[in-house]
mmCIF file with all atom_site columns, C-alpha atoms in Angstrom:
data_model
loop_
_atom_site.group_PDB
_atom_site.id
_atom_site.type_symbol
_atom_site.label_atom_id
_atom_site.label_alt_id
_atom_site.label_comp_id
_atom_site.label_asym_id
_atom_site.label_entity_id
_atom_site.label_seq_id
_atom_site.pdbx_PDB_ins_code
_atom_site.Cartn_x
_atom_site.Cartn_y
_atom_site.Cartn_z
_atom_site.occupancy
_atom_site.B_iso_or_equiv
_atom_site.pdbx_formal_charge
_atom_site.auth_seq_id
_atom_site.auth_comp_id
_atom_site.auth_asym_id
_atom_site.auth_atom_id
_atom_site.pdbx_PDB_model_num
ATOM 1   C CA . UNK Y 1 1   ? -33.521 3.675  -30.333 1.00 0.00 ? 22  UNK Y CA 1
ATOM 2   C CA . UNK Y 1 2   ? -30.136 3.609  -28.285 1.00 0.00 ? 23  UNK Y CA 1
ATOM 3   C CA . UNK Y 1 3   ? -28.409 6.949  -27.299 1.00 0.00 ? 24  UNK Y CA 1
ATOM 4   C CA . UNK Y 1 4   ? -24.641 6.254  -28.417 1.00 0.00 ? 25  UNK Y CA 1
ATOM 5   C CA . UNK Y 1 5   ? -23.057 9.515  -27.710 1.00 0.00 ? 26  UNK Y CA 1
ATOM 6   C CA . UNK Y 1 6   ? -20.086 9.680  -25.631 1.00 0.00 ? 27  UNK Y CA 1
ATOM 7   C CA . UNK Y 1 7   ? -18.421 8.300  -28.040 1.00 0.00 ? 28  UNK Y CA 1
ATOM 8   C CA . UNK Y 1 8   ? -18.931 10.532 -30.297 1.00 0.00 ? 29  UNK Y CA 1
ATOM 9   C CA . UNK Y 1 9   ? -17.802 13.917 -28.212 1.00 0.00 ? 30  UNK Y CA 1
ATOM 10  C CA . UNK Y 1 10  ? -15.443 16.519 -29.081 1.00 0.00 ? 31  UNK Y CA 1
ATOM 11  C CA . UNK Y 1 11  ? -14.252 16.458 -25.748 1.00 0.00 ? 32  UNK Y CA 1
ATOM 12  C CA . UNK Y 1 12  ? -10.375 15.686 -24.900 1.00 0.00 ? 33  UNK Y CA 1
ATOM 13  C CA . UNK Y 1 13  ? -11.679 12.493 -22.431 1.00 0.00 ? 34  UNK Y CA 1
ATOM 14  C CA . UNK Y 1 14  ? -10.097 14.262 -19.980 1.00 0.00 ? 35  UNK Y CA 1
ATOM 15  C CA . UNK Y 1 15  ? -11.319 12.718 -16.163 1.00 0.00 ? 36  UNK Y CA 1
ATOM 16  C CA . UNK Y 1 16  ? -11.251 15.525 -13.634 1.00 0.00 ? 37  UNK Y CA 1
ATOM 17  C CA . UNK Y 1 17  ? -12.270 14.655 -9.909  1.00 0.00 ? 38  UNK Y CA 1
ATOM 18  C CA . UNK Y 1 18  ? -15.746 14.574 -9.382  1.00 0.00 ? 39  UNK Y CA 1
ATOM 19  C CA . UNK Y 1 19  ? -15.549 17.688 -6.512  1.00 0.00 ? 40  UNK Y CA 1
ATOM 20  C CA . UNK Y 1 20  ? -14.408 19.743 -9.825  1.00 0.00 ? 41  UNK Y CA 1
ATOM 21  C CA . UNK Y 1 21  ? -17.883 19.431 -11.231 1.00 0.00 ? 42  UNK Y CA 1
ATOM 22  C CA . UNK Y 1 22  ? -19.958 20.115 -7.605  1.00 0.00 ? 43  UNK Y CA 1
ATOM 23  C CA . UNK Y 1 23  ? -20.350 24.344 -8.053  1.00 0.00 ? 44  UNK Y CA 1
ATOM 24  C CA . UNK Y 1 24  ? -22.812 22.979 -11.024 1.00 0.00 ? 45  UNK Y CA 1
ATOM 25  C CA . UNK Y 1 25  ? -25.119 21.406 -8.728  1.00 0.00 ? 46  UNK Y CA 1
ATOM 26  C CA . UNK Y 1 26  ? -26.021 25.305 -7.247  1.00 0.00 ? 47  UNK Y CA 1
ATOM 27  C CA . UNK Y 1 27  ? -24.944 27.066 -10.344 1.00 0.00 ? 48  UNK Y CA 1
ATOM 28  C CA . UNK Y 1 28  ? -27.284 25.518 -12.725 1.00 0.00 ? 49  UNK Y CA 1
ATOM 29  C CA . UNK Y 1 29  ? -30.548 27.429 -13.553 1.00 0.00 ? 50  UNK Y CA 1
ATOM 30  C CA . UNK Y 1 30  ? -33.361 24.899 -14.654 1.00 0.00 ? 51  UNK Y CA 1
ATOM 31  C CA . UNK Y 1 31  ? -32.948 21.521 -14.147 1.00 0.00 ? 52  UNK Y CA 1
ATOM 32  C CA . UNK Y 1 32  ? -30.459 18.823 -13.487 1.00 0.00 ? 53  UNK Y CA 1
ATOM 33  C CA . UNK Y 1 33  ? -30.917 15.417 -14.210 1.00 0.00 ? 54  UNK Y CA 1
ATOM 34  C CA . UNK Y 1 34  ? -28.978 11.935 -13.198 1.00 0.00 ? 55  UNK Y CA 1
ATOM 35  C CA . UNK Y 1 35  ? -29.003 8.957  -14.652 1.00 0.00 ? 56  UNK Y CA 1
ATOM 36  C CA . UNK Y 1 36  ? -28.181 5.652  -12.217 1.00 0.00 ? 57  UNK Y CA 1
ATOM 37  C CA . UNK Y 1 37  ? -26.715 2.420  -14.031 1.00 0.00 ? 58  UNK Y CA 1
ATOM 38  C CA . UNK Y 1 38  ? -24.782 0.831  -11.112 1.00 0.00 ? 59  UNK Y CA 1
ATOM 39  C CA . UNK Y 1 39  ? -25.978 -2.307 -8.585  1.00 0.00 ? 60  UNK Y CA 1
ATOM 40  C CA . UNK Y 1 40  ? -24.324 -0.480 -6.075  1.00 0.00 ? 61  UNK Y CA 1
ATOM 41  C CA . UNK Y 1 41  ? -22.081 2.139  -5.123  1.00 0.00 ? 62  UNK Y CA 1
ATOM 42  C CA . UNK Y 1 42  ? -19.024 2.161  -3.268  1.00 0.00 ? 63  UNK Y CA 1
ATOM 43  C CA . UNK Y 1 43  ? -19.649 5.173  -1.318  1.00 0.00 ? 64  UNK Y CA 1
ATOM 44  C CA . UNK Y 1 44  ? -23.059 4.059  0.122   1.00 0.00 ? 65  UNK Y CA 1
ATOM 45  C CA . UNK Y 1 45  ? -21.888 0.644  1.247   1.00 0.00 ? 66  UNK Y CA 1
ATOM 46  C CA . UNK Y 1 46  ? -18.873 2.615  2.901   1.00 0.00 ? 67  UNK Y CA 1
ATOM 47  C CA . UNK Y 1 47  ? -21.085 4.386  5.138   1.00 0.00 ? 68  UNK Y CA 1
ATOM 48  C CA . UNK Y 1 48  ? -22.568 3.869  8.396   1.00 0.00 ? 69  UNK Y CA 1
ATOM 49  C CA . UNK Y 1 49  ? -26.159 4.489  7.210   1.00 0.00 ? 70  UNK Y CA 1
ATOM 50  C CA . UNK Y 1 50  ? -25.888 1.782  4.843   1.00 0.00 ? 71  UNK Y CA 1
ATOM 51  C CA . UNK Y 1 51  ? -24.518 -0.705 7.087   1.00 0.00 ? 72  UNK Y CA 1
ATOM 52  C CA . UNK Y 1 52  ? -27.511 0.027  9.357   1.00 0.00 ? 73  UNK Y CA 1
ATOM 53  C CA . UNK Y 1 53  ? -29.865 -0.196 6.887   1.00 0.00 ? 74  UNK Y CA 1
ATOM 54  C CA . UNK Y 1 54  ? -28.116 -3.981 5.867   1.00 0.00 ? 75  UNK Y CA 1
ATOM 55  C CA . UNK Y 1 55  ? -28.763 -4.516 9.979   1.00 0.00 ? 76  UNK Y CA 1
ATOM 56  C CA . UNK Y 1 56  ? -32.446 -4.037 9.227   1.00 0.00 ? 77  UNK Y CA 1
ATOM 57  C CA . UNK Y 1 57  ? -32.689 -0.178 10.728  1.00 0.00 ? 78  UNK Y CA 1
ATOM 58  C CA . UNK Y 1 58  ? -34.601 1.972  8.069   1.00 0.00 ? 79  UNK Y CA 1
ATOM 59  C CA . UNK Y 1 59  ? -32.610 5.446  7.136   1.00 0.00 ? 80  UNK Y CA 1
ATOM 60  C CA . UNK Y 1 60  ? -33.778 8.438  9.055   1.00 0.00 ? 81  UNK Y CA 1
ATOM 61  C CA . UNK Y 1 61  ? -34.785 11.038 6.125   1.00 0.00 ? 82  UNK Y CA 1
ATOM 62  C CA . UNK Y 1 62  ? -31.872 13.955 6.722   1.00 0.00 ? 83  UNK Y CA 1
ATOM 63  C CA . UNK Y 1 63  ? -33.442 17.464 5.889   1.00 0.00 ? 84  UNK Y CA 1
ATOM 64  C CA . UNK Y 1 64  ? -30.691 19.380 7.057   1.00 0.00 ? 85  UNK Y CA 1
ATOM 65  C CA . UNK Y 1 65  ? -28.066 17.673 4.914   1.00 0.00 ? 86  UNK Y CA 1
ATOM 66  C CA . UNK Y 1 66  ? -26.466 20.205 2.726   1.00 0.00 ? 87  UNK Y CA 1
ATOM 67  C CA . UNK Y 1 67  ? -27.945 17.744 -0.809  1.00 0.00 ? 88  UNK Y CA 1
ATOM 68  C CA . UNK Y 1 68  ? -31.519 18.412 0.584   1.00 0.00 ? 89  UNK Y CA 1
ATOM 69  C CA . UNK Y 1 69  ? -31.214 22.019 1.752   1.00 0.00 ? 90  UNK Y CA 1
ATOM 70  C CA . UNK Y 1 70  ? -29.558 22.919 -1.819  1.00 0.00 ? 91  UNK Y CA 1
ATOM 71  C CA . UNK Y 1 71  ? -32.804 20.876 -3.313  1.00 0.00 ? 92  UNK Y CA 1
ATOM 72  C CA . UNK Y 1 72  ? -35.064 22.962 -1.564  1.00 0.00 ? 93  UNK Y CA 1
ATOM 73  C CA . UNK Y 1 73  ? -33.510 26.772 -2.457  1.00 0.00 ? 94  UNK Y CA 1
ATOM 74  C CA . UNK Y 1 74  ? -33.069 25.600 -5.845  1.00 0.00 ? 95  UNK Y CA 1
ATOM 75  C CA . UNK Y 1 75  ? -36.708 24.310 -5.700  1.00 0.00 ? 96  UNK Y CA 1
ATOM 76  C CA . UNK Y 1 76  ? -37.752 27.436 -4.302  1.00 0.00 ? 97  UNK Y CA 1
ATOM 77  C CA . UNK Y 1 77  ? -36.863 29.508 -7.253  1.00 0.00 ? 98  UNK Y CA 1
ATOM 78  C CA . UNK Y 1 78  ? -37.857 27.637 -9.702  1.00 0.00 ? 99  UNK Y CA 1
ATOM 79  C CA . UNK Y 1 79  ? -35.114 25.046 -10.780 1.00 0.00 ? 100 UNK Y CA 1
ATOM 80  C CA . UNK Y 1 80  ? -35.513 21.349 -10.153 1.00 0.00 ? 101 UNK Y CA 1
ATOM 81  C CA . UNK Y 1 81  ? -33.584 18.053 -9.619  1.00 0.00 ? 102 UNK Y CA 1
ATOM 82  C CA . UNK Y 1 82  ? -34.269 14.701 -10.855 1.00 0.00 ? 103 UNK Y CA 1
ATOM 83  C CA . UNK Y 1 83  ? -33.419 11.191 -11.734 1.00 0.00 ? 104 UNK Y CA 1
ATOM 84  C CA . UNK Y 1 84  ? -33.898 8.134  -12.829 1.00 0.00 ? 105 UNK Y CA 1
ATOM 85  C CA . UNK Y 1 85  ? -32.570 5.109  -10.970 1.00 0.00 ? 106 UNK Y CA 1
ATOM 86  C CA . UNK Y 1 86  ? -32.345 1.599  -13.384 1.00 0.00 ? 107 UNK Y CA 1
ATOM 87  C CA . UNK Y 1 87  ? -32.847 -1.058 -10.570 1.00 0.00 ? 108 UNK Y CA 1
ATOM 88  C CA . UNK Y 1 88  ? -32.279 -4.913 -11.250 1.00 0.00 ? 109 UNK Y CA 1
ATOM 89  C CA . UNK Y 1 89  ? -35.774 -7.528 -10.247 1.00 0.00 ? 110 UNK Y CA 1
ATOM 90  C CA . UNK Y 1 90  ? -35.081 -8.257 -7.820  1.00 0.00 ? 111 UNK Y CA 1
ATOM 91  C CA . UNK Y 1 91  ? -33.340 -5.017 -6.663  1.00 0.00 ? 112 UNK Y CA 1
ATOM 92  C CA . UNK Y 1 92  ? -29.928 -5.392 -4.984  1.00 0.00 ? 113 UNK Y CA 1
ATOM 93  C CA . UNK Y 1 93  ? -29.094 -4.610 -1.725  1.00 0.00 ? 114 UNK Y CA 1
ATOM 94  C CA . UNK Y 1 94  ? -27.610 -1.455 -3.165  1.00 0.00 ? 115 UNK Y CA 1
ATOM 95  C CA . UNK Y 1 95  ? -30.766 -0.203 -5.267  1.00 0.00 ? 116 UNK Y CA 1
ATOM 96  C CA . UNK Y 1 96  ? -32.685 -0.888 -2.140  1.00 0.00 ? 117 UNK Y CA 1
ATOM 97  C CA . UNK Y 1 97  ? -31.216 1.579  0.224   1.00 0.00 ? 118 UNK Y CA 1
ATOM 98  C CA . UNK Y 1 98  ? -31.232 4.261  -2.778  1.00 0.00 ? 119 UNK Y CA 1
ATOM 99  C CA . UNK Y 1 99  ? -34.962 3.495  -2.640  1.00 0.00 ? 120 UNK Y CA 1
ATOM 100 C CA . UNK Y 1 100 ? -34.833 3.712  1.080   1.00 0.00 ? 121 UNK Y CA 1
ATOM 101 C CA . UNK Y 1 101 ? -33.369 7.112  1.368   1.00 0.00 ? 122 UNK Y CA 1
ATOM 102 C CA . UNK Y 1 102 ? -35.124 8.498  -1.750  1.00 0.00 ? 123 UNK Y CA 1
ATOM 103 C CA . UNK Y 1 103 ? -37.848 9.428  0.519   1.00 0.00 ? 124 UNK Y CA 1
ATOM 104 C CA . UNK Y 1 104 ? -35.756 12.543 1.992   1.00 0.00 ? 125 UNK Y CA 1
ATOM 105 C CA . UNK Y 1 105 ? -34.809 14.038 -1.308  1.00 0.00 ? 126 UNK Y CA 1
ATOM 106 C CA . UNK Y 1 106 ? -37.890 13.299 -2.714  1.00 0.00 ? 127 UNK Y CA 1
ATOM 107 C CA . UNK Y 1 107 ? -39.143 15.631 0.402   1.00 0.00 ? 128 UNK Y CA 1
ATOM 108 C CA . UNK Y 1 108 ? -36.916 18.573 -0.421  1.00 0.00 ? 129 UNK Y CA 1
ATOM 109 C CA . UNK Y 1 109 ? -38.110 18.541 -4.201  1.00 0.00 ? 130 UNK Y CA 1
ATOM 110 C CA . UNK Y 1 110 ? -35.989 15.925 -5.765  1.00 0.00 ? 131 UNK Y CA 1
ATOM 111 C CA . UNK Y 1 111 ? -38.077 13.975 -8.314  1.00 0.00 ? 132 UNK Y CA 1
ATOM 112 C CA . UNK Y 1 112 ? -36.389 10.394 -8.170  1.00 0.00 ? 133 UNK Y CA 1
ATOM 113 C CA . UNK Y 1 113 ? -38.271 7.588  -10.350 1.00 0.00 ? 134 UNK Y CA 1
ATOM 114 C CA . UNK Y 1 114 ? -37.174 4.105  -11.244 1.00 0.00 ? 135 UNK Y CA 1
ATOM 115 C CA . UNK Y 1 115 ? -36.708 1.762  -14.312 1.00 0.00 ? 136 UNK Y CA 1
ATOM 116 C CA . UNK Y 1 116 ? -36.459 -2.077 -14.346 1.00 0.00 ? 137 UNK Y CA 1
ATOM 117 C CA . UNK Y 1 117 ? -33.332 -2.682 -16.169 1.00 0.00 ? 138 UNK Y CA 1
ATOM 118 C CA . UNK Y 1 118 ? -34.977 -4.730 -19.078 1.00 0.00 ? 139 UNK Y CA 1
ATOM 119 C CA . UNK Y 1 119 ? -37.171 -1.682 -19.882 1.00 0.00 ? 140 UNK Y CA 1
ATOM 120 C CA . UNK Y 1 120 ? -33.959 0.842  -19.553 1.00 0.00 ? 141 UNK Y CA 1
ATOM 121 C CA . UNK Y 1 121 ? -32.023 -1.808 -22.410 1.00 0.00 ? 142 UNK Y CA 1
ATOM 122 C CA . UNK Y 1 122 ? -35.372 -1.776 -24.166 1.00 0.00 ? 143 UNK Y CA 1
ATOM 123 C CA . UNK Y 1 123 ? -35.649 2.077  -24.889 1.00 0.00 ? 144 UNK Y CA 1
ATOM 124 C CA . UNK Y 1 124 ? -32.142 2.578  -25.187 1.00 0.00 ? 145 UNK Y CA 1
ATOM 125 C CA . UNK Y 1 125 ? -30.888 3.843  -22.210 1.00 0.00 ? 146 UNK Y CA 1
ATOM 126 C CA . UNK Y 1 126 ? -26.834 4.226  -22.112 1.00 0.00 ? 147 UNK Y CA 1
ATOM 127 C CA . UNK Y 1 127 ? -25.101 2.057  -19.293 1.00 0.00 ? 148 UNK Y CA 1
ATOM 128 C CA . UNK Y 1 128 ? -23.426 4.494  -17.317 1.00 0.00 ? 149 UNK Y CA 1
ATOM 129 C CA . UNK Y 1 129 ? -24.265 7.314  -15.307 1.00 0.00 ? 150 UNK Y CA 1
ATOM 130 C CA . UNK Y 1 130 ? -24.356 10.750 -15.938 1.00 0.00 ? 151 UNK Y CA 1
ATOM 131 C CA . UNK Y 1 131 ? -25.134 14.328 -14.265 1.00 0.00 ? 152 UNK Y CA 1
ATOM 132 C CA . UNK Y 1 132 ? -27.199 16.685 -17.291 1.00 0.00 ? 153 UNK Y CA 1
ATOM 133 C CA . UNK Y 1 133 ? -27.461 20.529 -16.219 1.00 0.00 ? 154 UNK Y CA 1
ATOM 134 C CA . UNK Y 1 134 ? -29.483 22.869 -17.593 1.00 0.00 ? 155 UNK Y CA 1
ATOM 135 C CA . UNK Y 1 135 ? -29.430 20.870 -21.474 1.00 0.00 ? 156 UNK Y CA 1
ATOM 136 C CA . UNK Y 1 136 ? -26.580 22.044 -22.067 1.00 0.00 ? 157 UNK Y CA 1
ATOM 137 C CA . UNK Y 1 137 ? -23.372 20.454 -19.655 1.00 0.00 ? 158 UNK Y CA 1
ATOM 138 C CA . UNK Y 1 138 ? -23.112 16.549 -19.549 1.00 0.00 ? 159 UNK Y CA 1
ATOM 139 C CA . UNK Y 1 139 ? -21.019 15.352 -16.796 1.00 0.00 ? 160 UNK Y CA 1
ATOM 140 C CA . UNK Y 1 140 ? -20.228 11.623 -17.839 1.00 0.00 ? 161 UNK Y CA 1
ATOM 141 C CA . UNK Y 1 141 ? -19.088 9.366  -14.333 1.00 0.00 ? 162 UNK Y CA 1
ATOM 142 C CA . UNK Y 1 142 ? -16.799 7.236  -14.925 1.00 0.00 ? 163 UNK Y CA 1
ATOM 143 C CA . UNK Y 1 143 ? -17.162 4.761  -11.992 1.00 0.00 ? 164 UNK Y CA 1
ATOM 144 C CA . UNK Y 1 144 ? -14.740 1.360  -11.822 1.00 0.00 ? 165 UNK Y CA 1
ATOM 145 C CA . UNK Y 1 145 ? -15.681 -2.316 -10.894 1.00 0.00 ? 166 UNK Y CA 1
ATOM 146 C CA . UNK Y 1 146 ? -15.904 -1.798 -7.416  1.00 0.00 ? 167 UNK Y CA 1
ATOM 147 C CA . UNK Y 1 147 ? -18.475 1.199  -7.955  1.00 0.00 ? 168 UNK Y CA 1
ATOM 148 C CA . UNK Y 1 148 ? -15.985 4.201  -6.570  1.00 0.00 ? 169 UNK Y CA 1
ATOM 149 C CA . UNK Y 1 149 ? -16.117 6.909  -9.229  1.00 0.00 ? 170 UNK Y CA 1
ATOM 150 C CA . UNK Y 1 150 ? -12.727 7.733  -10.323 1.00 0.00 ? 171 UNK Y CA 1
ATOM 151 C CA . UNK Y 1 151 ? -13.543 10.903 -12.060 1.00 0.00 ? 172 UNK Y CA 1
ATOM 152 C CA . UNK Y 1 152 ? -16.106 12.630 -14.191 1.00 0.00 ? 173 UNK Y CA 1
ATOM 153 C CA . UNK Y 1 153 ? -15.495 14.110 -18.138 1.00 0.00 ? 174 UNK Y CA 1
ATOM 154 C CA . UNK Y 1 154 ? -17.488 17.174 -18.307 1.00 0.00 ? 175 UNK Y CA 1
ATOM 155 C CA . UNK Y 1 155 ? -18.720 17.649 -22.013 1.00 0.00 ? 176 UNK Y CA 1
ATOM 156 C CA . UNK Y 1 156 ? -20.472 20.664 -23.827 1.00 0.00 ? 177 UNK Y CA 1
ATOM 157 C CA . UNK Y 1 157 ? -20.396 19.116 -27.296 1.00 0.00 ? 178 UNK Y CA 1
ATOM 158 C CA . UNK Y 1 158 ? -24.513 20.149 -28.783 1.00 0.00 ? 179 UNK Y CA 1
ATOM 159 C CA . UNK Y 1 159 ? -25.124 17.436 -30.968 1.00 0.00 ? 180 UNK Y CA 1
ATOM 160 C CA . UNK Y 1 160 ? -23.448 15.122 -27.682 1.00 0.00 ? 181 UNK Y CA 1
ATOM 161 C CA . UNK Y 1 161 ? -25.947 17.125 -25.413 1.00 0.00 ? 182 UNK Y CA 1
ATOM 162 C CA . UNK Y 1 162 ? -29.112 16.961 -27.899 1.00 0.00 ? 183 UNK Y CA 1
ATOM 163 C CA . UNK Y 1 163 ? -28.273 13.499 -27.330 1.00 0.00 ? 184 UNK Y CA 1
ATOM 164 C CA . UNK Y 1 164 ? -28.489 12.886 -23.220 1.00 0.00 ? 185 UNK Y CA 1
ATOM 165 C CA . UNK Y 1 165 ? -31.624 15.266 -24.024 1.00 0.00 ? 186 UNK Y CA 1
ATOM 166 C CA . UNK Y 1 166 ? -33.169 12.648 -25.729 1.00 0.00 ? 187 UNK Y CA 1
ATOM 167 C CA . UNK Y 1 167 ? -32.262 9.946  -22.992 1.00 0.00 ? 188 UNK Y CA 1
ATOM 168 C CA . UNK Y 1 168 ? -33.315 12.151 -20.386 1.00 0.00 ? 189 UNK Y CA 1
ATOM 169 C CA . UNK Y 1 169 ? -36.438 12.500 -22.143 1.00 0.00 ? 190 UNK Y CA 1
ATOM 170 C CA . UNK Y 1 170 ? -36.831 8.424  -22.867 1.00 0.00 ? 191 UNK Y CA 1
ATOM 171 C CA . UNK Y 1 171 ? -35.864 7.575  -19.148 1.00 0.00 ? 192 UNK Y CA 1
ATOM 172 C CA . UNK Y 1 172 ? -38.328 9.886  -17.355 1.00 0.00 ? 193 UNK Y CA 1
ATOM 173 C CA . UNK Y 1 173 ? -40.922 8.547  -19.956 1.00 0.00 ? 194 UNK Y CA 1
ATOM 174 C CA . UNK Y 1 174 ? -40.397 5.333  -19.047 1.00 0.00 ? 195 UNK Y CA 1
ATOM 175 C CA . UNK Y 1 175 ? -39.539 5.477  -15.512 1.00 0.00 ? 196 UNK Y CA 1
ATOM 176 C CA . UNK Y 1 176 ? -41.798 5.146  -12.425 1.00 0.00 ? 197 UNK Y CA 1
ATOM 177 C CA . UNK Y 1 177 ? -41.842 7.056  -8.891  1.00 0.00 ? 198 UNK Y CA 1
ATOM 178 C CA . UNK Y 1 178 ? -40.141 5.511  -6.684  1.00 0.00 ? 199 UNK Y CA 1
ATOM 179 C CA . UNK Y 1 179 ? -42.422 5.119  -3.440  1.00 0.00 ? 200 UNK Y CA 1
ATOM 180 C CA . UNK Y 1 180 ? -44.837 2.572  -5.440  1.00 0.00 ? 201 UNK Y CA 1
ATOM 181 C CA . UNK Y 1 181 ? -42.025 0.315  -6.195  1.00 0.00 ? 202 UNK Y CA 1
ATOM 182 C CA . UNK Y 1 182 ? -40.080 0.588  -2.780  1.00 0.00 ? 203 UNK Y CA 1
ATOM 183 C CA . UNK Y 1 183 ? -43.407 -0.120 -1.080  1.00 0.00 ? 204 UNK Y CA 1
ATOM 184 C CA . UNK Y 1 184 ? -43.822 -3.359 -2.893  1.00 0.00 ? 205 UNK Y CA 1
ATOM 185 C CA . UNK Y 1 185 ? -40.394 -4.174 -2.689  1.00 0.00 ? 206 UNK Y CA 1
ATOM 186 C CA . UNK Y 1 186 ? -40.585 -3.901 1.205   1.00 0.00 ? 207 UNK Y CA 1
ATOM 187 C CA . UNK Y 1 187 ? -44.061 -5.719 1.232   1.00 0.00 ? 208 UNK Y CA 1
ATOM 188 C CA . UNK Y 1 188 ? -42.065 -8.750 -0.727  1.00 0.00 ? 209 UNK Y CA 1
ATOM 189 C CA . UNK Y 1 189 ? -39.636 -8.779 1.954   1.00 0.00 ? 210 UNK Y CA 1
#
């Protein structure tokens, strides 16, 4: 089964900047959910903590950073925050840090699992990432070739939402915590 959807939205494709979309990250009631297509992203390898962690230094988990305090209050009451990251075999440099920091949001609440690519093309999975809130918003990225994200479409279509549902649903089937496969991957280092 493959999830073809954006295609198929009533939205006008309009792109609005990603910091449009962020009051939905503390708005949101129940859950929201992120799918991760990309090798890399631009953002990550601009920072220092990256470039560290490409030196060899392991990321210092960051509980006070405003992502993993949000986790936690939303956590608190009831809501929760997950993902699924599709990683490459072997990961790239880029998958591996996202592995390498997962262990602070995971701390705060997050629930972040992994998916060997293969399996992701196997159930379905679209290749781009998205934001889902509450089953009912679908923020679409829309990231370029050198990973920056040059805006998001925000869509509300139902039978376009049903849809990232259902690949929400197939990717956390699938999908795999993510401590088990960063501790092999750092073992096979």
């Amino acid at each position: 089964m493959t999830f073809e959807f954006i295609d198929q939205t009533n939205s006008d494709g309009k792109l609005v900047p990603f910091e449009e979309i962020t009051p939905l990250f503390a708005g949101f009631e129940r859950d929201a959910f992120r799918l991760e297509t990309r090798r890399g992203y631009a953002t990550d390898r601009a920072g220092a903590r990256f470039q560290a962690f490409m030196r060899g230094i392991a990321p210092v988990p960051e509980p006070d950073h405003p992502w993993n305090v949000n986790v936690r209050e939303k956590a608190a009451r009831g809501a929760r925050f997950s993902r699924v990251r599709i990683i490459d075999e072997p990961p790239t440099d880029g998958q591996r840090f996202l592995m390498a920091t997962a262990v602070g949001n995971v701390s705060a609440g997050e629930d972040i699992r992994v998916l060997v690519r293969p399996e992701a093309e196997r159930v379905g999975l679209p290749d781009y990432d998205f934001w889902l809130f509450d089953s009912t918003t679908l923020v679409r990225m829309h990231i370029d070739d050198t990973d920056t994200t040059i805006g998001v479409e925000v869509i509300t279509d139902p039978d376009t939402v049903l849809a990232a549902c259902h690949a929400r649903e197939a990717a956390q089937a699938a999908a795999v915590p993510t401590a088990g496969v960063w501790a092999s991957v750092r073992c096979a280092k």
